[in-house]
Coordinates of C-alpha atoms and ligand atoms in Angstrom, one line a residue:
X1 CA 99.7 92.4 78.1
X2 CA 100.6 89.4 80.1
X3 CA 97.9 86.8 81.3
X4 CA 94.3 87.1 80.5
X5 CA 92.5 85.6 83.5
X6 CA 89.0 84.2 81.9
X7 CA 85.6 85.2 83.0
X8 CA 82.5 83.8 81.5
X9 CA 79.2 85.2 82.1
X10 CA 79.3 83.9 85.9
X11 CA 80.5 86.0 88.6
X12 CA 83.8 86.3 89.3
X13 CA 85.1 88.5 92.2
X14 CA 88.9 90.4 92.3
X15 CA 89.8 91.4 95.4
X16 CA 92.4 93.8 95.9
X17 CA 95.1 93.4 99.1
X18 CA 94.8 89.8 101.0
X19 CA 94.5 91.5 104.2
X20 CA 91.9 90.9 106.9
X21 CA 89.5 92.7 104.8
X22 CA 89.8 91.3 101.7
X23 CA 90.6 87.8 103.3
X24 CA 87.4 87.9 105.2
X25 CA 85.3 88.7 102.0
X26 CA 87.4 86.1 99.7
X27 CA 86.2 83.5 102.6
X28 CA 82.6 84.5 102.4
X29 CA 82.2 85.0 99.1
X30 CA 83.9 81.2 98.7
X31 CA 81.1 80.3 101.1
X32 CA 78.3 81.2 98.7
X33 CA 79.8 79.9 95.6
X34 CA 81.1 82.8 94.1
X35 CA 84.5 82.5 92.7
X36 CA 87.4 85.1 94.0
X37 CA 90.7 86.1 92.9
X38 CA 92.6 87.9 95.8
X39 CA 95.3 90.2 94.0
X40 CA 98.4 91.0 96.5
X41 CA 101.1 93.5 96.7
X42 CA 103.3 91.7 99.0
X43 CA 105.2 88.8 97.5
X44 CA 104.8 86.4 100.9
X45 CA 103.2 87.6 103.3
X46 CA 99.0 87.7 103.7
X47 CA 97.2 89.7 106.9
X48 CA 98.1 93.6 105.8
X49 CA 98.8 95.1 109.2
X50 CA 97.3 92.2 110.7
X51 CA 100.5 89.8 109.6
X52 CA 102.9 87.8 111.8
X53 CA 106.3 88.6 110.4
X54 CA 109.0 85.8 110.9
X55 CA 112.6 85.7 111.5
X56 CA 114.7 83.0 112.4
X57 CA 112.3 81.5 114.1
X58 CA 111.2 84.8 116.3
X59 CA 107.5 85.7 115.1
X60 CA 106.2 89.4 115.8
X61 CA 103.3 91.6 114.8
X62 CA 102.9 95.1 113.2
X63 CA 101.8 96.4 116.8
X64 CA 100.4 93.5 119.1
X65 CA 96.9 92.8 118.1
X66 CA 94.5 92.0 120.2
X67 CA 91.6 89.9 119.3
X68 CA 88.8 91.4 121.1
X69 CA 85.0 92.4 119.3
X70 CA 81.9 93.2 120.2
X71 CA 80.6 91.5 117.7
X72 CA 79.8 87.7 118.2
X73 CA 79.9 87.0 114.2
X74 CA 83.4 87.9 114.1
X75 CA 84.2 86.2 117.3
X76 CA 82.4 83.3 116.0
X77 CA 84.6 83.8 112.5
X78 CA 87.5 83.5 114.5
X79 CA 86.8 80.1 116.6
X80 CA 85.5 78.6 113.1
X81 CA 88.7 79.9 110.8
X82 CA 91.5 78.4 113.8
X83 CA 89.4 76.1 116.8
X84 CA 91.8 75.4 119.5
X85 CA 94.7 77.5 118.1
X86 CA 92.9 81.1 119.6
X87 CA 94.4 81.1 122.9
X88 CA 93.3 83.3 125.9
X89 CA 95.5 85.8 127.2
X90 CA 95.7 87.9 130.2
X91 CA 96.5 91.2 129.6
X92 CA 99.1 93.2 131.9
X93 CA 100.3 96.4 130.1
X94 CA 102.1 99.3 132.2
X95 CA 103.5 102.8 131.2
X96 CA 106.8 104.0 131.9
X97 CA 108.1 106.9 133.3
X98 CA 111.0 108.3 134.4
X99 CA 112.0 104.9 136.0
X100 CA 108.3 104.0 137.2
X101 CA 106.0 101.6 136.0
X102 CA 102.1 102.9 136.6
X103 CA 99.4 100.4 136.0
X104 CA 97.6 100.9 132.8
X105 CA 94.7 101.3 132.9
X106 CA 95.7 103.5 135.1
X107 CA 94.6 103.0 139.2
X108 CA 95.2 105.9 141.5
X109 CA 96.6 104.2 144.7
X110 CA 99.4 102.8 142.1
X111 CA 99.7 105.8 140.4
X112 CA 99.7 108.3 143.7
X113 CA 102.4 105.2 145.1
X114 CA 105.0 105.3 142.3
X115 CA 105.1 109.8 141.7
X116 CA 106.0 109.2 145.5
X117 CA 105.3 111.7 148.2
X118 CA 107.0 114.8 146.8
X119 CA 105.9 114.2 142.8
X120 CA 102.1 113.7 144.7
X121 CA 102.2 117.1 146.4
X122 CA 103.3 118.8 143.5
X123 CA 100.9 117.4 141.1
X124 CA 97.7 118.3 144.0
X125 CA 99.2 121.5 144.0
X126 CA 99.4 122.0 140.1
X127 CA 95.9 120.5 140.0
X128 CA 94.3 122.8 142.5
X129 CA 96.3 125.6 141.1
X130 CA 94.9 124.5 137.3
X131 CA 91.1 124.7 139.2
X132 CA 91.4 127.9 140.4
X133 CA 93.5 129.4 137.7
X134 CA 92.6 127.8 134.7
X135 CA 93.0 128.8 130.9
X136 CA 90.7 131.0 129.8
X137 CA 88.9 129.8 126.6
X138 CA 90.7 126.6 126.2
X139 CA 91.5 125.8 122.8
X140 CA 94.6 123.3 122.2
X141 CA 94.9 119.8 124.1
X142 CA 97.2 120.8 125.8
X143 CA 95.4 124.0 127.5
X144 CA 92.5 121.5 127.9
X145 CA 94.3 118.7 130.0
X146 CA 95.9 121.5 131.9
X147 CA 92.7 122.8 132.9
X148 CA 91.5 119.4 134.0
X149 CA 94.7 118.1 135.9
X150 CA 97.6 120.5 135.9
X151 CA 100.7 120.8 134.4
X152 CA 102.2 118.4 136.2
X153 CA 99.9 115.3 135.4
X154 CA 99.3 116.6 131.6
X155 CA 103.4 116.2 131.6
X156 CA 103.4 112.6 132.6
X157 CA 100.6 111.3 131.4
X158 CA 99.4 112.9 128.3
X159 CA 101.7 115.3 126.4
X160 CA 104.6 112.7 126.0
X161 CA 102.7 109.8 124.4
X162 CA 100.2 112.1 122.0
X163 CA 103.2 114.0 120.8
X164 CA 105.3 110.5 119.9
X165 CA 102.0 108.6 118.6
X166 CA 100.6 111.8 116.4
X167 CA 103.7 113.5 115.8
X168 CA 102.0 116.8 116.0
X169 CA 102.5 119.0 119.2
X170 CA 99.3 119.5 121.7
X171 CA 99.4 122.7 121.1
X172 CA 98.4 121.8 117.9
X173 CA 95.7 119.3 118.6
X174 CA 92.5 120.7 119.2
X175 CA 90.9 121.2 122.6
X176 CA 87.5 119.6 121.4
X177 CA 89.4 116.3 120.5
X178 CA 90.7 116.2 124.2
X179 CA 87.3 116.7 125.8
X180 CA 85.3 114.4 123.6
X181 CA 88.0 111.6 124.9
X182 CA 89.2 112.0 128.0
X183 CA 87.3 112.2 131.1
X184 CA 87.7 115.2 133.5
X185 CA 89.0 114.3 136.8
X186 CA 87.4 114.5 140.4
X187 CA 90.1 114.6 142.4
X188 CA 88.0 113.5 145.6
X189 CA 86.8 110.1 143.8
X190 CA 90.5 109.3 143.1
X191 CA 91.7 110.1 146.5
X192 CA 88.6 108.1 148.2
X193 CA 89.1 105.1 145.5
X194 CA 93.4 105.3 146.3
X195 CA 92.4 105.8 150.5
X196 CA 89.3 104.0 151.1
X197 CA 88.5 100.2 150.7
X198 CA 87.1 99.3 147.1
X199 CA 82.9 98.3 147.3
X200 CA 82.3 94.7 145.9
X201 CA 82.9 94.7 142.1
X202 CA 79.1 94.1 140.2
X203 CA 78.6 92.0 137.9
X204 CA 79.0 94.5 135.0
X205 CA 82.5 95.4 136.7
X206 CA 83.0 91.5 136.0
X207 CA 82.4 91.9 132.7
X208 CA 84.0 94.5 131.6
X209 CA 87.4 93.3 133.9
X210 CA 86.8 90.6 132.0
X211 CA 87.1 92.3 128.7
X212 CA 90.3 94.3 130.4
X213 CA 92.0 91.6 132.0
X214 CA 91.8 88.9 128.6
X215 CA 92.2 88.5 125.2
X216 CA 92.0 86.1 122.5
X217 CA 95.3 85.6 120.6
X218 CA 96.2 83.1 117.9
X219 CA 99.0 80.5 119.1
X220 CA 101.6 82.2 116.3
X221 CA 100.6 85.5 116.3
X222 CA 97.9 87.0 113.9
X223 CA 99.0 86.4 111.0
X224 CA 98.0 82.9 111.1
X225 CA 94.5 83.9 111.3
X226 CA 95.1 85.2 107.5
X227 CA 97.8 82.7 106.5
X228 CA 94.9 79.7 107.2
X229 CA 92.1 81.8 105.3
X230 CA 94.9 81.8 102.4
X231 CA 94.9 77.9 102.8
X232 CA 91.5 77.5 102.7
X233 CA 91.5 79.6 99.6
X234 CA 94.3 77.7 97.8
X235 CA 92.4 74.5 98.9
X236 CA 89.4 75.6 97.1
X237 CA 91.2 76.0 93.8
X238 CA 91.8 80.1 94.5
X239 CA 95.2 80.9 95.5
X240 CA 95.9 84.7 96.4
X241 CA 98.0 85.9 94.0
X242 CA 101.6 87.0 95.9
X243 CA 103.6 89.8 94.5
X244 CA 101.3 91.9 92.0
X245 CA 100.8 95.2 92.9
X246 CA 97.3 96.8 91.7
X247 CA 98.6 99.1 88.4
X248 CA 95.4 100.3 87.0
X249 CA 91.5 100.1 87.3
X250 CA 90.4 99.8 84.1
X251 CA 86.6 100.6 83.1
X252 CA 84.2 101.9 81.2
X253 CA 80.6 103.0 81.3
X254 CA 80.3 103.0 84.5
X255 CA 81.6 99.5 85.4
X256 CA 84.8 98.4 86.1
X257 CA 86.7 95.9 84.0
X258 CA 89.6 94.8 84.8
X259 CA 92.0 95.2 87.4
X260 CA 95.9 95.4 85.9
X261 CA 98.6 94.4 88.4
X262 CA 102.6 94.6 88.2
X263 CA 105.3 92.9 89.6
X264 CA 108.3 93.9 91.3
X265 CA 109.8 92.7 87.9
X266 CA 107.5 94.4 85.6
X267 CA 105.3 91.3 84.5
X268 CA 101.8 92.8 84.1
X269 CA 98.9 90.6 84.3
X270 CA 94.9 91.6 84.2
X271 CA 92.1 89.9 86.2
X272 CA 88.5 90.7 84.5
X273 CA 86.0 90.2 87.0
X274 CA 82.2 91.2 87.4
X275 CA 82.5 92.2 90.8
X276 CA 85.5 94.3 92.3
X277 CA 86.6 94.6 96.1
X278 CA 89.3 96.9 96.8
X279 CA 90.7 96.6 100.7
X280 CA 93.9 98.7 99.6
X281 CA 94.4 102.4 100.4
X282 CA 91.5 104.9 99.1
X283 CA 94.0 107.4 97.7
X284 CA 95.9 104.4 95.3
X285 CA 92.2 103.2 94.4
X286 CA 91.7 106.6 92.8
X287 CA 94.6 107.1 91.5
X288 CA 95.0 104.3 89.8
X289 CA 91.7 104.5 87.9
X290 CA 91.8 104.4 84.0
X291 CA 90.4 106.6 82.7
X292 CA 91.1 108.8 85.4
X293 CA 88.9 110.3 88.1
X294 CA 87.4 113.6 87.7
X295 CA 90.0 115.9 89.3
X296 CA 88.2 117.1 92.4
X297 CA 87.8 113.2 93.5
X298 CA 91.5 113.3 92.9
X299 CA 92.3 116.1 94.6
X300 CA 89.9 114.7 97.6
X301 CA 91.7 111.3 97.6
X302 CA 95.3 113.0 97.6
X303 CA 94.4 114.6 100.7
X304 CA 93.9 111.7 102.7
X305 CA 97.0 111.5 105.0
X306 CA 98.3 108.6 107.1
X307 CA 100.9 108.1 109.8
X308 CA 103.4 105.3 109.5
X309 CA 105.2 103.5 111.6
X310 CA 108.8 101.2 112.1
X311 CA 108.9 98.2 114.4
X312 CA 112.2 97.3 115.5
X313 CA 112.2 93.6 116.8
X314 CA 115.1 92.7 118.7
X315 CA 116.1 89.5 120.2
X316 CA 117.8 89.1 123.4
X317 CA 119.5 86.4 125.6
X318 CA 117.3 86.9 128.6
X319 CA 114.2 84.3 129.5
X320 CA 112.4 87.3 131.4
X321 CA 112.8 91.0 130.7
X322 CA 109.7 92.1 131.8
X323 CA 105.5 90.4 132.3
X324 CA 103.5 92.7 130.3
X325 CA 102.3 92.0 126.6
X326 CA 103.3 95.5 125.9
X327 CA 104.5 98.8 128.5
X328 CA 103.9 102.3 127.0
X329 CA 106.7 104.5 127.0
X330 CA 105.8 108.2 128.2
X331 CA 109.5 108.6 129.1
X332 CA 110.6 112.1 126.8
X333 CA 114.2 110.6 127.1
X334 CA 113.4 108.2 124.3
X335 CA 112.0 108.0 121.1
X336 CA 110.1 104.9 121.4
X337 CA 106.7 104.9 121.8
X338 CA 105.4 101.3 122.8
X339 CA 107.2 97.6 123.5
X340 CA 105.9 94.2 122.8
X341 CA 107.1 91.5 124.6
X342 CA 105.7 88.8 122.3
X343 CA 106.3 85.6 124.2
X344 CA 104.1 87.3 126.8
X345 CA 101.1 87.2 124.1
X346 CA 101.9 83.7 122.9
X347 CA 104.7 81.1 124.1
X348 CA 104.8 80.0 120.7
X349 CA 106.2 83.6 119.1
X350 CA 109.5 82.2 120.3
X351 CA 111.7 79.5 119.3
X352 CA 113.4 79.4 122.6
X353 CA 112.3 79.8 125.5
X354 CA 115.5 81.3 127.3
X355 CA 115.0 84.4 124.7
X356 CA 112.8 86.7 124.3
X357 CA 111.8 89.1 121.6
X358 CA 110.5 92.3 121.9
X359 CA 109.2 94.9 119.2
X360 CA 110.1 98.7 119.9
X361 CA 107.4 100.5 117.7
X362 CA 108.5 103.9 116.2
X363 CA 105.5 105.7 114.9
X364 CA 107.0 108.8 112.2
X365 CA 105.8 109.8 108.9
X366 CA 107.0 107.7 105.4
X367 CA 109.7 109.7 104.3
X368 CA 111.1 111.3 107.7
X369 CA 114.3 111.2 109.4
X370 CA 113.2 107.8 111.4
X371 CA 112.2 106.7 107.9
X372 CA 114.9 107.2 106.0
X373 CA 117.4 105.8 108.3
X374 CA 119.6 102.9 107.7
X375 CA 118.4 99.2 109.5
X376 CA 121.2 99.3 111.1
X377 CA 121.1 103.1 112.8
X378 CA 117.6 101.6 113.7
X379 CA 118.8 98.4 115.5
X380 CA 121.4 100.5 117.1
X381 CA 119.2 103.1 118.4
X382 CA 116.4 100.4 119.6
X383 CA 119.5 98.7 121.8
X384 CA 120.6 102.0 122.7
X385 CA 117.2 103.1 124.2
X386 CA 115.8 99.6 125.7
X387 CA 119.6 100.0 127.8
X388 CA 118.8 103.4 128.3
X389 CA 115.5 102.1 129.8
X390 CA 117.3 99.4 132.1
X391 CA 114.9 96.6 130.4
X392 CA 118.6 94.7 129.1
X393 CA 122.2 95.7 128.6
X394 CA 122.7 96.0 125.2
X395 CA 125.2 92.8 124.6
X396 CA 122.5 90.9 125.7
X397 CA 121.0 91.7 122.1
X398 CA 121.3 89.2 119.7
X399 CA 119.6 90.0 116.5
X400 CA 117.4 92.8 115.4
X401 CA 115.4 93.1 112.3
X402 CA 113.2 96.5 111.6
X403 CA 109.8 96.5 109.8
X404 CA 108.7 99.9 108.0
X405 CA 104.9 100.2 107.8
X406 CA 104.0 102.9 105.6
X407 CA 100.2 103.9 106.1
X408 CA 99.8 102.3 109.5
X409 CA 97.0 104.8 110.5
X410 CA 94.8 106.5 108.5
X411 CA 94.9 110.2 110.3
X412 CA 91.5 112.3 110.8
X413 CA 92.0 115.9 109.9
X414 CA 89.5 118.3 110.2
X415 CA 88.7 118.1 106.2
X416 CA 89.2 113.9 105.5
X417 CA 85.5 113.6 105.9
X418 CA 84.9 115.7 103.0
X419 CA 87.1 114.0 101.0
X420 CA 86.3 110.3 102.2
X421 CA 82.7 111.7 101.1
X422 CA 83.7 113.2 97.8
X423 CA 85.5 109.4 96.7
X424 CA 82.5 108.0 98.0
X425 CA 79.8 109.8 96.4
X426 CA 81.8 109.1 93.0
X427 CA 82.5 105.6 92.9
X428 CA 78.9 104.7 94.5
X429 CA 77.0 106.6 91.3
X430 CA 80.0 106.0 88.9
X431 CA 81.4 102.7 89.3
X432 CA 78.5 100.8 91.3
X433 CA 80.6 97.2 91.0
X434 CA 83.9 98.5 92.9
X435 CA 83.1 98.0 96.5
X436 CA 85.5 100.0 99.4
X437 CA 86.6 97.3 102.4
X438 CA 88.8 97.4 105.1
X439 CA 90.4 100.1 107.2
X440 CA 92.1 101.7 104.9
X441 CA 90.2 101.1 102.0
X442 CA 87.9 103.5 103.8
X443 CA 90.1 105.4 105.1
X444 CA 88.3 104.8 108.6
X445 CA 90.3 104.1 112.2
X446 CA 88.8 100.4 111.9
X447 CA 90.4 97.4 114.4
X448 CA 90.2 93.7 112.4
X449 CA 86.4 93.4 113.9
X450 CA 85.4 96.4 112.1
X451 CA 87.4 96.1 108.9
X452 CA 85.9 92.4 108.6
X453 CA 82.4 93.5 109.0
X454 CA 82.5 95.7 105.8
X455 CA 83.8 92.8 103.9
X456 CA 81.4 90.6 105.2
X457 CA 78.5 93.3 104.4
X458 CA 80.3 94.0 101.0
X459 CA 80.6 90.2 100.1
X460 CA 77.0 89.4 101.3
X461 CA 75.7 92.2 98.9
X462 CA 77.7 91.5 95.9
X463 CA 76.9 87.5 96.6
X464 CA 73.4 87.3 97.9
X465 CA 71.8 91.1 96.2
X466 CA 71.2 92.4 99.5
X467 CA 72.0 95.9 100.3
X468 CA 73.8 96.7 103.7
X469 CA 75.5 99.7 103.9
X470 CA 79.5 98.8 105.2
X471 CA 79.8 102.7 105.6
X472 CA 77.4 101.9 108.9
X473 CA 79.6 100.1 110.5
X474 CA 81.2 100.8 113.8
X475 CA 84.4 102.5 113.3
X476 CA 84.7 103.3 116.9
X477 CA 88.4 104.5 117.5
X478 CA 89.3 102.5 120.8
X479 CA 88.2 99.4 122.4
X480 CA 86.5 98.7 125.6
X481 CA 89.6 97.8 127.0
X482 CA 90.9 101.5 127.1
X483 CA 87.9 102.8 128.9
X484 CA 88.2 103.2 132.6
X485 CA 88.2 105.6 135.8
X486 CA 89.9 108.7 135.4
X487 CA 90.4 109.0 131.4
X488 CA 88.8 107.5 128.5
X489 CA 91.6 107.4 126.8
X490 CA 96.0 108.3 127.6
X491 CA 97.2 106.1 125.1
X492 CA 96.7 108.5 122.2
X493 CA 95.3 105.7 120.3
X494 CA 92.1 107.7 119.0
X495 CA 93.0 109.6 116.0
X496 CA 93.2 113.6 116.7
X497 CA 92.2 116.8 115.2
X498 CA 94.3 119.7 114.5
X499 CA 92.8 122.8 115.0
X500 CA 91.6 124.4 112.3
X501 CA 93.7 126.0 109.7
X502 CA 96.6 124.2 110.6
X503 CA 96.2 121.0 108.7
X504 CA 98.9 119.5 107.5
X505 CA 99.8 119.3 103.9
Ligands
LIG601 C1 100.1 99.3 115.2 C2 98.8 98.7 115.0 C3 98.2 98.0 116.0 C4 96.9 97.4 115.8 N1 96.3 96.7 116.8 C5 95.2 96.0 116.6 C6 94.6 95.2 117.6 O1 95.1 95.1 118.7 N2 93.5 94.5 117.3 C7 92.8 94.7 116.1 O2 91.8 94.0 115.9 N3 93.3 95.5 115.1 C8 94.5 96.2 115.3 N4 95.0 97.0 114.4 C9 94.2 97.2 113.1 C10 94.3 96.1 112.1 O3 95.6 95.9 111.8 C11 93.5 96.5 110.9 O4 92.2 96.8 111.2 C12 93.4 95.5 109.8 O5 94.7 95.0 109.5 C13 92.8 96.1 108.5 O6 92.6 95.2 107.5 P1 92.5 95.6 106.0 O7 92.4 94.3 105.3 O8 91.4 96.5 105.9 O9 93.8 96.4 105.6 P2 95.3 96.0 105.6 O10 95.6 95.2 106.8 O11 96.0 97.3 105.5 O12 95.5 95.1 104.3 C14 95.5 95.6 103.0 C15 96.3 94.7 102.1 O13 96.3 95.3 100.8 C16 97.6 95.2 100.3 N5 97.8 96.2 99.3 C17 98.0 97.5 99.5 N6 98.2 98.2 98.3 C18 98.1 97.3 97.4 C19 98.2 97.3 96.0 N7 98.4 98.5 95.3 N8 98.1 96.2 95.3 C20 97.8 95.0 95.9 N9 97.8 94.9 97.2 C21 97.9 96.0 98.0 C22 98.5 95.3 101.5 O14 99.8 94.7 101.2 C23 97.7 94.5 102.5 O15 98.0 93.2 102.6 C24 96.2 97.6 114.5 C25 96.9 98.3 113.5 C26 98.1 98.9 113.7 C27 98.7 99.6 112.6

């Protein structure tokens, strides 16, 4: 055994993953006293999903992230952790197709303007035909949108951007999924709101335009959010430890112990503590337990299934390429599925302002053909398709790095509450010190808001006695910002279910 770090009787907290999660309950737990030690798999980089990568100078995100909560305490958080560095951003993003650029969220005068007169017809007539000739007993997505806008509108708008996002076909989604999410359309309020002159917004239209139209951001991206908690730790005397990847779980009685991590080079070290956090994914927590888990919590964890994702930032010798933060690509000629343009979130993600650099985000499963390729096929295809798209000729492209993100979203299947439930009910009557945190670490569709409300819950318990239940809090799939006339959601963002009996492995 390596290093033995030393606990006395006091309370001494290990923190698995140095994410927003387990950042968030390292900084409040530091707060009350309580000393943390924040283990880490990667070897540089803090902020999980939530990091700002660099490269030469160009800084990008796993996926732009907004900054956005409901919550005033976390808003609050935010202002405290980096003051004047959380900028305010406008939001423009569009989607693309076939050549057009609609207004997202979407506005029916814009998006009646761009299908033009002959794509409009068709689409009224597939509509009207979908009312009076609808599916019987709609039961995929995709039977369901037809139903409630034709054919032709389910094309543009919906099947493209599901299908690339989930990577499961609508006809394979359930048709409960789409009608819990997506508003039905009246035809006559979007021809009277694309013909007739708009009524005077009310102040609760104000509001939530505000919400739509802004943002808060941090100057270099959001991984300075996390890389300035890290300071403040290392300040205070408790540096996250880089590089050591959680090994084993050790306990015993019905208490954990220890926590054993490894490096990339094999050095183990183990970190007694009195309190355990773990922020990293619910399956590895399980199956890293010594001695193991019973098998059905096994079995339960190893179902859990995520989808993954590759970011391809290129840079390119062009000032301007296009306004918006990001444009989602509903195009079926490509493969990509969304583009960041990060100088458009913050000035500062560039080192130069007569480049820019965007992020072409690839979402696939760990292991697939996307996966598996080479950097270089990725670069190559990410040129290839943001040519295609006529945003730049490819010899403006400069440089291009690709980021793989394995377990990017944790996916909802018709059984993973079960098996959430099953790891849950075990480790809260068999291991009452190892608390679950974070988005993955509950395997719940959480946003940074959400995932740093269970740390703060689970730190305020473990510091303070208290008992708030983190499992209570909001894991709404989609923000605000999403919501609006017509559809409560086209992005695909919210987390689907497959109809039942074809779950996926
Ligand atoms: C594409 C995309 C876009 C998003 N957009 C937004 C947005 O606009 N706004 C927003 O608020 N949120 C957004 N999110 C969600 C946000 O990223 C997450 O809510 C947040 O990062 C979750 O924090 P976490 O600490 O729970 O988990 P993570 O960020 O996953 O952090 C977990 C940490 O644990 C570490 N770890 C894992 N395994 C081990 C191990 N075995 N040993 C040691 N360490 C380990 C990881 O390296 C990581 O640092 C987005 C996410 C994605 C994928």
């Amino acid at each position: 055994m390596g290093t033995l770090t030393a606990v006395g009787e006091r309370q001494h907290v290990v923190i698995m993953g140095a994410g927003p999660a387990g950042l968030t309950a390292a900084y409040e737990l530091m707060k009350h006293g309580v000393p943390v030690t924040v283990v880490e798999k990667d070897p540089s980089y803090v902020g999980g999903l939530a990091r700002t990568v660099e490269h030469n100078g160009y800084r990008f995100d796993i996926g732009g992230h907004r900054f956005f909560s409901k919550n005033q305490e976390v808003e609050d958080l935010w202002t405290e952790i980096l003051g004047p560095e959380m900028l305010t951003r406008d939001r423009l993003s569009r989607i693309y197709y076939r050549g057009r650029f609609f207004a997202y969220p979407l506005k029916a005068a814009n998006a009646l303007w761009n299908l033009g007169l002959v794509e409009t017809v068709l689409c009224l007539a597939s509509y009207a035909r979908a009312r009076v000739f609808p599916i019987p007993h709609p039961r995929t997505f995709e039977d369901w949108v037809r139903n409630q806008f034709g054919w032709r509108l389910y094309r543009i708008f919906f099947k493209t951007y599901t299908e690339k996002v989930w990577g499961i076909s609508t006809t394979e989604l359930s048709a409960d999924w789409a009608a819990q999410r997506i508003k039905s359309l009246d035809m006559w309020e979007v021809l009277k709101s694309a013909l007739l002159p708009r009524r005077k917004p009310s102040r609760r239209d104000d509001i939530v335009t505000t919400l739509i139209d802004s943002f808060r951001y941090p100057r270099l991206g959001p991984g300075q959010m996390w890389e300035r908690v890290a300071a403040i730790c290392d300040e205070r005397g408790q540096p996250v430890v880089f590089g050591q990847s959680v090994d084993a779980i050790k306990h015993d009685r019905g208490r954990v112990l220890s926590v054993i991590t490894r490096t990339a080079a094999g050095k183990i070290a183990e970190h007694p503590g009195t309190d355990f956090i773990s922020s990293i994914p619910v399956r590895e927590v399980i199956a890293r337990l010594d001695p193991p888990a019973p098998e059905a919590v096994q079995k339960a964890a190893n179902s859990l299934s995520y989808r993954d994702f590759i970011s391809v930032a290129l840079m390119i010798d062009k000032a301007d390429v296009f306004p918006d933060n990001w444009i989602y690509i509903h195009d079926p000629t490509v493969r990509v599925g969304r583009i960041q343009n990060f100088k458009n979130w913050s000035p500062s993600m560039v080192p130069d302002p007569s480049k820019t650099c965007l992020g072409l985000e690839y979402f696939c499963f760990e292991g697939d053909g996307m996966w598996t390729s080479d950097d270089a096929a990725l670069v190559a295809l990410a040129t290839k398709e943001l040519a295609h798209l006529g945003v730049c000729s490819a010899d403006q492209v400069f440089d291009g790095v690709v980021v793989r993100q394995a377990k990017a979203y944790p996916v909802y299947d018709d059984a993973y509450q079960s098996h959430v439930e099953a790891v849950r009910e075990y480790l809260q009557s068999q291991l009452t010190n190892l608390h679950l945190a974070g988005r993955n670490g509950m395997h719940k569709y959480n946003n940074q808001d959400h995932s740093m409300m269970t740390a703060l819950l689970v730190a305020r318990n473990i510091a303070t006695g208290s008992s708030y239940d983190a499992w209570k809090v909001n894991a709404e799939a989609v923000y605000h910002e999403d919501v609006h006339v017509g559809e409560r959601d086209m992005t695909g963002r919210q987390v689907p279910q497959r109809l039942a009996g074809e779950v996926r492995s």
